[in-house]
XYZ file of N, CA and C in Angstrom:
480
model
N 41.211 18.764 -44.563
C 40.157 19.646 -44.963
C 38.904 19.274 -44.176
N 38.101 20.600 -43.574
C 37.136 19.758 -42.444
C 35.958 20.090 -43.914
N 34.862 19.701 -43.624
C 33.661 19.702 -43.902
C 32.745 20.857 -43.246
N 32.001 21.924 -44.049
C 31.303 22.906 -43.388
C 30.006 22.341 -43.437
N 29.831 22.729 -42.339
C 27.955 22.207 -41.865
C 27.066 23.087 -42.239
N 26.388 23.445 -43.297
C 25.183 24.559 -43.201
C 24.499 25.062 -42.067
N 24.724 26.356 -41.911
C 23.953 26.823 -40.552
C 22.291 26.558 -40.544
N 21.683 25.804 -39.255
C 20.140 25.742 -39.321
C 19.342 26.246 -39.701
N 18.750 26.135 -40.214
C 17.423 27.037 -40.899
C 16.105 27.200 -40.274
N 15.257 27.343 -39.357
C 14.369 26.722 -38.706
C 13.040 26.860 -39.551
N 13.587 27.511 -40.078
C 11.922 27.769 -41.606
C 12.495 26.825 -42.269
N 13.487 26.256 -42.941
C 13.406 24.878 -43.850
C 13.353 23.890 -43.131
N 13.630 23.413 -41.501
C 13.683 22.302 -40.907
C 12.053 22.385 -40.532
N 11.335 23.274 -39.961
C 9.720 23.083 -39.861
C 8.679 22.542 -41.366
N 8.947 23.428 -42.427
C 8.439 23.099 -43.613
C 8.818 21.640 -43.928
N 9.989 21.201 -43.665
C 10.393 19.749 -43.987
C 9.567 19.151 -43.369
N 9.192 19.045 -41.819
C 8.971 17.843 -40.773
C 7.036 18.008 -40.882
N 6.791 19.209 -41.309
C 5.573 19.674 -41.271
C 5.117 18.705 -42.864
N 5.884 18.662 -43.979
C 5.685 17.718 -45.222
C 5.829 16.478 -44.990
N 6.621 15.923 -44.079
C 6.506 14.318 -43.322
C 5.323 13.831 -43.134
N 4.797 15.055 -41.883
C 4.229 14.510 -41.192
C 3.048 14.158 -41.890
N 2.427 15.511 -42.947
C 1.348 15.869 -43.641
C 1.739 14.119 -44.633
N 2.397 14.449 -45.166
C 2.457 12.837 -45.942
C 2.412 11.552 -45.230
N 3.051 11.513 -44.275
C 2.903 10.373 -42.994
C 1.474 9.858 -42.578
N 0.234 10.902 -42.580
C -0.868 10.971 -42.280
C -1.422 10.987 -43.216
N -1.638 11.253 -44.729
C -2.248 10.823 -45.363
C -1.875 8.932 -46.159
N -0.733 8.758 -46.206
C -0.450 7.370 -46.046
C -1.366 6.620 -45.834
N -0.901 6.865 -44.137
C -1.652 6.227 -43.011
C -3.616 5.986 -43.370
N -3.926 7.202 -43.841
C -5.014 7.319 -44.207
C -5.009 6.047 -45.164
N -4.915 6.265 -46.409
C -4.761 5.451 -47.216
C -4.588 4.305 -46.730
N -3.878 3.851 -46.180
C -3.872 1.878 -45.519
C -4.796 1.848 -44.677
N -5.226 2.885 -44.049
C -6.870 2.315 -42.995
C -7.690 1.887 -44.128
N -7.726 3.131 -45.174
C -9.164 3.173 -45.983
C -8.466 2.178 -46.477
N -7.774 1.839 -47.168
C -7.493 -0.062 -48.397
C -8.175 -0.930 -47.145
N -7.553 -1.040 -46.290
C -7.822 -2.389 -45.542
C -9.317 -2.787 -45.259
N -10.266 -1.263 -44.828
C -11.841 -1.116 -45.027
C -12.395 -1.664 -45.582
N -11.888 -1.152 -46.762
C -12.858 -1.786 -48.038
C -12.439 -3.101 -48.548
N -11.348 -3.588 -47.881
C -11.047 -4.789 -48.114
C -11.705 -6.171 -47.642
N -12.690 -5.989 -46.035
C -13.304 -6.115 -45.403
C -14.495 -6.363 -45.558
N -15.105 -5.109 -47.012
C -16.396 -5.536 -47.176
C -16.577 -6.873 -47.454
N -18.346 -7.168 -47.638
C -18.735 -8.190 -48.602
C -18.400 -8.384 -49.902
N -17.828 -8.960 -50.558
C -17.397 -8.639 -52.079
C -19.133 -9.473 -52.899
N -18.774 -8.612 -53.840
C -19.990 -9.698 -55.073
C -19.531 -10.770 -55.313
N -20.271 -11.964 -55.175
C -20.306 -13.221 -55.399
C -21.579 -14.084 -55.777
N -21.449 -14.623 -56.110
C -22.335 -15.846 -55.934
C -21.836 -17.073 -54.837
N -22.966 -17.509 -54.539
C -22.754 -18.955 -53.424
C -23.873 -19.789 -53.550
N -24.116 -20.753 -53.713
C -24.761 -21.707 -53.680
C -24.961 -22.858 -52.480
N -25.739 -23.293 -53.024
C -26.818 -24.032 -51.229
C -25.626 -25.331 -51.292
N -24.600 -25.603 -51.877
C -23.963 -26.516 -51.739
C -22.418 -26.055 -50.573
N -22.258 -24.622 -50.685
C -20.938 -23.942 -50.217
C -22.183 -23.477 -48.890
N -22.792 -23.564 -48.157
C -23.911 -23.058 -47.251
C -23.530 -24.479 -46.063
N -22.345 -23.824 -45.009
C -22.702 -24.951 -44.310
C -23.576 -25.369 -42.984
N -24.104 -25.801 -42.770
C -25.519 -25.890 -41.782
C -25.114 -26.272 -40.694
N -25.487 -25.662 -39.482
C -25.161 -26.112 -37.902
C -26.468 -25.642 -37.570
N -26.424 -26.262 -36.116
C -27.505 -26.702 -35.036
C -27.905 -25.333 -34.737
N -28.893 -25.071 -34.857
C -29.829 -23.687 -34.126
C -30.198 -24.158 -32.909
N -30.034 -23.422 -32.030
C -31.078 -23.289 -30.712
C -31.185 -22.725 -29.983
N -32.431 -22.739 -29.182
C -33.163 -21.606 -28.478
C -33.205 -22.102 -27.125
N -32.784 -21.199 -26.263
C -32.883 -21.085 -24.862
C -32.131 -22.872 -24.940
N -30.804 -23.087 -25.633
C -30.135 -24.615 -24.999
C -30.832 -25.825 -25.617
N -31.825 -25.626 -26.498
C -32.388 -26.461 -26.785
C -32.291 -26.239 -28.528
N -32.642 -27.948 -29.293
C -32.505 -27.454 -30.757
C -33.283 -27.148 -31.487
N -33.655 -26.020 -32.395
C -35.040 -25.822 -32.804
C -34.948 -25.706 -34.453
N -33.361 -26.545 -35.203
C -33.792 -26.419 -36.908
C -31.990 -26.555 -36.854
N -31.420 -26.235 -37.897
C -30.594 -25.886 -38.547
C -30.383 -24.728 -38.845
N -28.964 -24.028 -38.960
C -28.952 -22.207 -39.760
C -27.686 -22.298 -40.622
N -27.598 -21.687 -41.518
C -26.406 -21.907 -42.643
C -26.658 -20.029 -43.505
N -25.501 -19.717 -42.789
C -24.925 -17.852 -43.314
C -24.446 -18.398 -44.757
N -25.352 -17.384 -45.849
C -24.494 -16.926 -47.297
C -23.336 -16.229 -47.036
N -24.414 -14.846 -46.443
C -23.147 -13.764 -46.320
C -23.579 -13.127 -44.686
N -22.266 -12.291 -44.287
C -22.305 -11.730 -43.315
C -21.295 -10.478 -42.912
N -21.633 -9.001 -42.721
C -20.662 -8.396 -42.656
C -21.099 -6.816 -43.393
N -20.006 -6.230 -43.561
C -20.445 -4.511 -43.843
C -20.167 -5.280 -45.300
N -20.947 -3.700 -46.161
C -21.527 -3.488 -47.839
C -20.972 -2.037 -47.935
N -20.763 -2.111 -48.889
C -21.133 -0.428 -49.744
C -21.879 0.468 -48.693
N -23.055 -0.144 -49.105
C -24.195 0.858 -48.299
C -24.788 -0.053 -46.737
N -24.563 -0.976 -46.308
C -24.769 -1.487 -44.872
C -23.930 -2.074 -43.710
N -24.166 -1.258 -43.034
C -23.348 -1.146 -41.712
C -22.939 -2.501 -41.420
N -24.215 -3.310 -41.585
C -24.166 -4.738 -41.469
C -25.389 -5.654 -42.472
N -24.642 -6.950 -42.952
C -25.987 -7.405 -43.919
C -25.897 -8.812 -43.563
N -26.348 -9.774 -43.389
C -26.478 -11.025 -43.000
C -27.914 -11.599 -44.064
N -27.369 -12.848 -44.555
C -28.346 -13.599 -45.246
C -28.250 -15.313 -45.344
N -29.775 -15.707 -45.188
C -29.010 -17.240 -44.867
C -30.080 -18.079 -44.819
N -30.010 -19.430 -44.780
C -30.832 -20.372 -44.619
C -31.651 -21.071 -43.597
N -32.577 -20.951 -42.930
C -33.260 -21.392 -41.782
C -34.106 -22.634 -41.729
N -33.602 -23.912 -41.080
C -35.069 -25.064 -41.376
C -34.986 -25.392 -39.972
N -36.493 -24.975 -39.926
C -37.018 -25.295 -38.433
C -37.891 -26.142 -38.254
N -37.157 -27.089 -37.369
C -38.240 -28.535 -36.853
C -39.069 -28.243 -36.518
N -40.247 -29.500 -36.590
C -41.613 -29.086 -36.654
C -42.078 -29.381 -34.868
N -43.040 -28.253 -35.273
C -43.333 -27.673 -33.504
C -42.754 -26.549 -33.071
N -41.424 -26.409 -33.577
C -40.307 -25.170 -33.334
C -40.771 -23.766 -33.649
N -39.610 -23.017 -33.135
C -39.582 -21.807 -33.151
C -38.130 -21.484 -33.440
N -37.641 -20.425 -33.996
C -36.149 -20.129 -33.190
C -35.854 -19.784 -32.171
N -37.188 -18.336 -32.128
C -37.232 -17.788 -30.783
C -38.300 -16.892 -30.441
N -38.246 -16.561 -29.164
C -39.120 -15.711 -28.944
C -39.818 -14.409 -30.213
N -40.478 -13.484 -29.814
C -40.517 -12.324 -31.286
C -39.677 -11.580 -30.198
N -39.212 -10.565 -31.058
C -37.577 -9.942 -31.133
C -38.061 -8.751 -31.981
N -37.186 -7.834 -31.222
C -36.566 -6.557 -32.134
C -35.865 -6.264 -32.294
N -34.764 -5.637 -33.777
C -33.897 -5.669 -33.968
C -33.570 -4.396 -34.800
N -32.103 -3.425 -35.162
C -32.372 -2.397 -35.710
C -32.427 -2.843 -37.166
N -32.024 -3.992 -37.730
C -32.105 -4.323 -38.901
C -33.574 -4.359 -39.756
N -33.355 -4.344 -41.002
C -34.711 -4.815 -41.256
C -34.885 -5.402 -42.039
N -35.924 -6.748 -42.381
C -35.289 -7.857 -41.944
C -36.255 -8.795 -43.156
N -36.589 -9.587 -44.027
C -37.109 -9.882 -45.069
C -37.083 -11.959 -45.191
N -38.093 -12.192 -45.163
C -37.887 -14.088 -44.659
C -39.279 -14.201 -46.000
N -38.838 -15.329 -46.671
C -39.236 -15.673 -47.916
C -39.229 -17.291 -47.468
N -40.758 -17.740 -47.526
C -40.997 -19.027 -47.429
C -40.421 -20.604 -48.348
N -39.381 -20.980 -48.201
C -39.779 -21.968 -49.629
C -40.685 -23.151 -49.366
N -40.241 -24.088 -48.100
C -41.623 -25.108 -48.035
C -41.374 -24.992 -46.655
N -43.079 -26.245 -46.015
C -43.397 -26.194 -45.201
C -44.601 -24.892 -44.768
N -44.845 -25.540 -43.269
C -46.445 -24.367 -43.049
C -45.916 -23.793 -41.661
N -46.352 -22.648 -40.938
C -46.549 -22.176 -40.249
C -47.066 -20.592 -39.672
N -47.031 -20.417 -39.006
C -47.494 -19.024 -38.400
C -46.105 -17.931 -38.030
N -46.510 -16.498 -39.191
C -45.406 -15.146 -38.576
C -46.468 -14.487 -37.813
N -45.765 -14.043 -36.496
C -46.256 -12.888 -35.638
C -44.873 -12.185 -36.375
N -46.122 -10.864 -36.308
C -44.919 -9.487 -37.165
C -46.273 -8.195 -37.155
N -45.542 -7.285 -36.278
C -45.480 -5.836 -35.887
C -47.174 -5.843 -35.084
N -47.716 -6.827 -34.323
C -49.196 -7.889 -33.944
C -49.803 -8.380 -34.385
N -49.403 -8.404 -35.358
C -50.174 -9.837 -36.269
C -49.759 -11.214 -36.399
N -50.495 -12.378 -36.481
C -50.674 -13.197 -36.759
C -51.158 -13.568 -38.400
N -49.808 -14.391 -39.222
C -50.385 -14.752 -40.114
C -49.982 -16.263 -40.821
N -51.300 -17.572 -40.962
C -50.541 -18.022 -41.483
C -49.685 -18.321 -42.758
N -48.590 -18.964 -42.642
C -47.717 -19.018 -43.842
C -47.354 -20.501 -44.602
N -46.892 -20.158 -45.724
C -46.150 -21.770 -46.393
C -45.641 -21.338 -47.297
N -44.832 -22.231 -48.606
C -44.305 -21.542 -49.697
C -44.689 -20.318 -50.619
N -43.569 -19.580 -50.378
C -44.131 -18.607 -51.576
C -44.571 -16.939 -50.594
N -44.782 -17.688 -49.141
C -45.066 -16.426 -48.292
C -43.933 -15.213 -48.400
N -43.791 -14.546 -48.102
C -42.865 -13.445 -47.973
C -43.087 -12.329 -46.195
N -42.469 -12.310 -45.954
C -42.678 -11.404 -44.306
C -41.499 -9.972 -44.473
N -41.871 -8.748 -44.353
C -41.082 -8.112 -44.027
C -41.529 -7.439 -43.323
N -39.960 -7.016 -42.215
C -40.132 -6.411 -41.091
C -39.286 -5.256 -40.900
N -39.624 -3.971 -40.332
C -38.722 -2.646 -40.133
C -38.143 -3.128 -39.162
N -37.234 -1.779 -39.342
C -36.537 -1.403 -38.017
C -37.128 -1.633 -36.642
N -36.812 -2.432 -35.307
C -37.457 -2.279 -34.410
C -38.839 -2.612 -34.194
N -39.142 -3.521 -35.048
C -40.591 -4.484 -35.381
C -40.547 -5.465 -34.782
N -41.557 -5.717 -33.376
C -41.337 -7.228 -33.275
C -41.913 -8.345 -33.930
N -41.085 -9.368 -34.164
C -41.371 -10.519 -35.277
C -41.012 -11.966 -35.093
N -41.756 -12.827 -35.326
C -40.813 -14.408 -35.065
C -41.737 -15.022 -36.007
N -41.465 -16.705 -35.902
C -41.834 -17.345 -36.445
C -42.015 -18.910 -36.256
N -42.763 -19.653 -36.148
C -43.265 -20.524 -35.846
C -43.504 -21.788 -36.870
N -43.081 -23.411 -36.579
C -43.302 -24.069 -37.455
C -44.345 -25.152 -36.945
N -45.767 -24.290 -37.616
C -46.960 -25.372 -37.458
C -47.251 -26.650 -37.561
N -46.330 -26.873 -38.964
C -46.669 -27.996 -39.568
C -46.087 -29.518 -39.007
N -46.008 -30.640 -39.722
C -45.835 -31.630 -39.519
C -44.209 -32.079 -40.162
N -43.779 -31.210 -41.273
C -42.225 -31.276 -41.697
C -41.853 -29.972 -41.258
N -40.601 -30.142 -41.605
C -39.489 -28.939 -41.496
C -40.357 -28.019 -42.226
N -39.692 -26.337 -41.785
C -40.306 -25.139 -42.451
C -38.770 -24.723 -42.515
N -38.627 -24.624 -44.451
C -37.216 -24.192 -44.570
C -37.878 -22.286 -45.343
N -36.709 -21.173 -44.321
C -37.078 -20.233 -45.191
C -35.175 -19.411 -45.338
N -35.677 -18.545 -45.992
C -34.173 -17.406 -46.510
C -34.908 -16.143 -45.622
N -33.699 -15.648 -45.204
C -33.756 -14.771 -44.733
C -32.477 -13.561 -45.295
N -33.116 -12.164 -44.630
C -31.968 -10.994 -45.931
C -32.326 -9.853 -44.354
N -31.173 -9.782 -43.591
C -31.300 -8.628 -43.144
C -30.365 -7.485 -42.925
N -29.914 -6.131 -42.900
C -29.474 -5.246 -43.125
C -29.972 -3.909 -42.740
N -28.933 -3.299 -41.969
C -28.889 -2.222 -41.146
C -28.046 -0.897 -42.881
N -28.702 0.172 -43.102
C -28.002 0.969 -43.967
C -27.189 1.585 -42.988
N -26.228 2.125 -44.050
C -25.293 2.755 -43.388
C -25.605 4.207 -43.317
N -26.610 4.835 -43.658
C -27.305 6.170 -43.418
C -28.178 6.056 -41.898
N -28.626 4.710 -41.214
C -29.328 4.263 -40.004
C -28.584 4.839 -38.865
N -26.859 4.402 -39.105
C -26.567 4.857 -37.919
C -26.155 5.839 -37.246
């Protein structure tokens, strides 16, 4: 006894490969977007003990310590970076700079001088500096100890 083969259909074999594919591609969708958001920054807490500190320096030379909380895309920012800065005294990190981020440095101790958007101002605990988009800005350690500050900067994701 042979076996009869159903004659082709080319309207049920298109509708089939056309439901593959349509499902194949939204899948696909689906594992880009999981893996995305997998990527973000998650909520946490971290503390100055999990903060580990390496050598800063400018133009080859060392000008403090830097230690990243966080770093990376958010919800709402393309990119967010936040972190700890202590700059030896006399130092700088670097030149003033512009950047598309914008960009927020909160004094805890120590003295020195922010240039930010042409100004000159001096600073010590408790100061606060914020800077836009494309502001040039730096910072300088006047004093005679370290100038430790936090820094918070972040590009939205409506910026780009």
């Amino acid at each position: 006894m042979s076996r009869r083969i159903p004659p082709f259909r080319r309207s049920t074999t298109l509708t089939t490969l056309l439901a593959l594919a349509l499902g194949s591609g939204w899948a696909w969708r689906e594992v880009v977007h999981a893996k995305e958001r997998a990527a973000l920054v998650p909520s946490q807490t971290i503390g100055l003990d999990q903060v580990p500190m390496s050598v800063a320096n400018d133009q080859g030379k060392p000008v403090g310590k830097i230690g990243l909380y966080l770093q990376g895309e958010t919800e709402g920012c393309s990119s967010l970076v936040t972190g700890r800065f202590v700059i030896d005294p006399g130092k700088s990190p670097h030149a003033p700079h512009v950047h598309l981020d914008e960009e927020i440095m909160v004094i805890e101790s120590g003295h020195g001088e922010i240039f930010c958007d042409g100004k000159t101002t001096k600073v010590g605990p408790g100061s606060v500096m914020f800077s836009a988009p494309n502001v040039s800005h730096n910072i300088n350690n006047t004093g005679d100890e370290p100038l430790t500050f936090y820094f918070v900067k972040w590009v939205p994701k409506t910026a780009r």
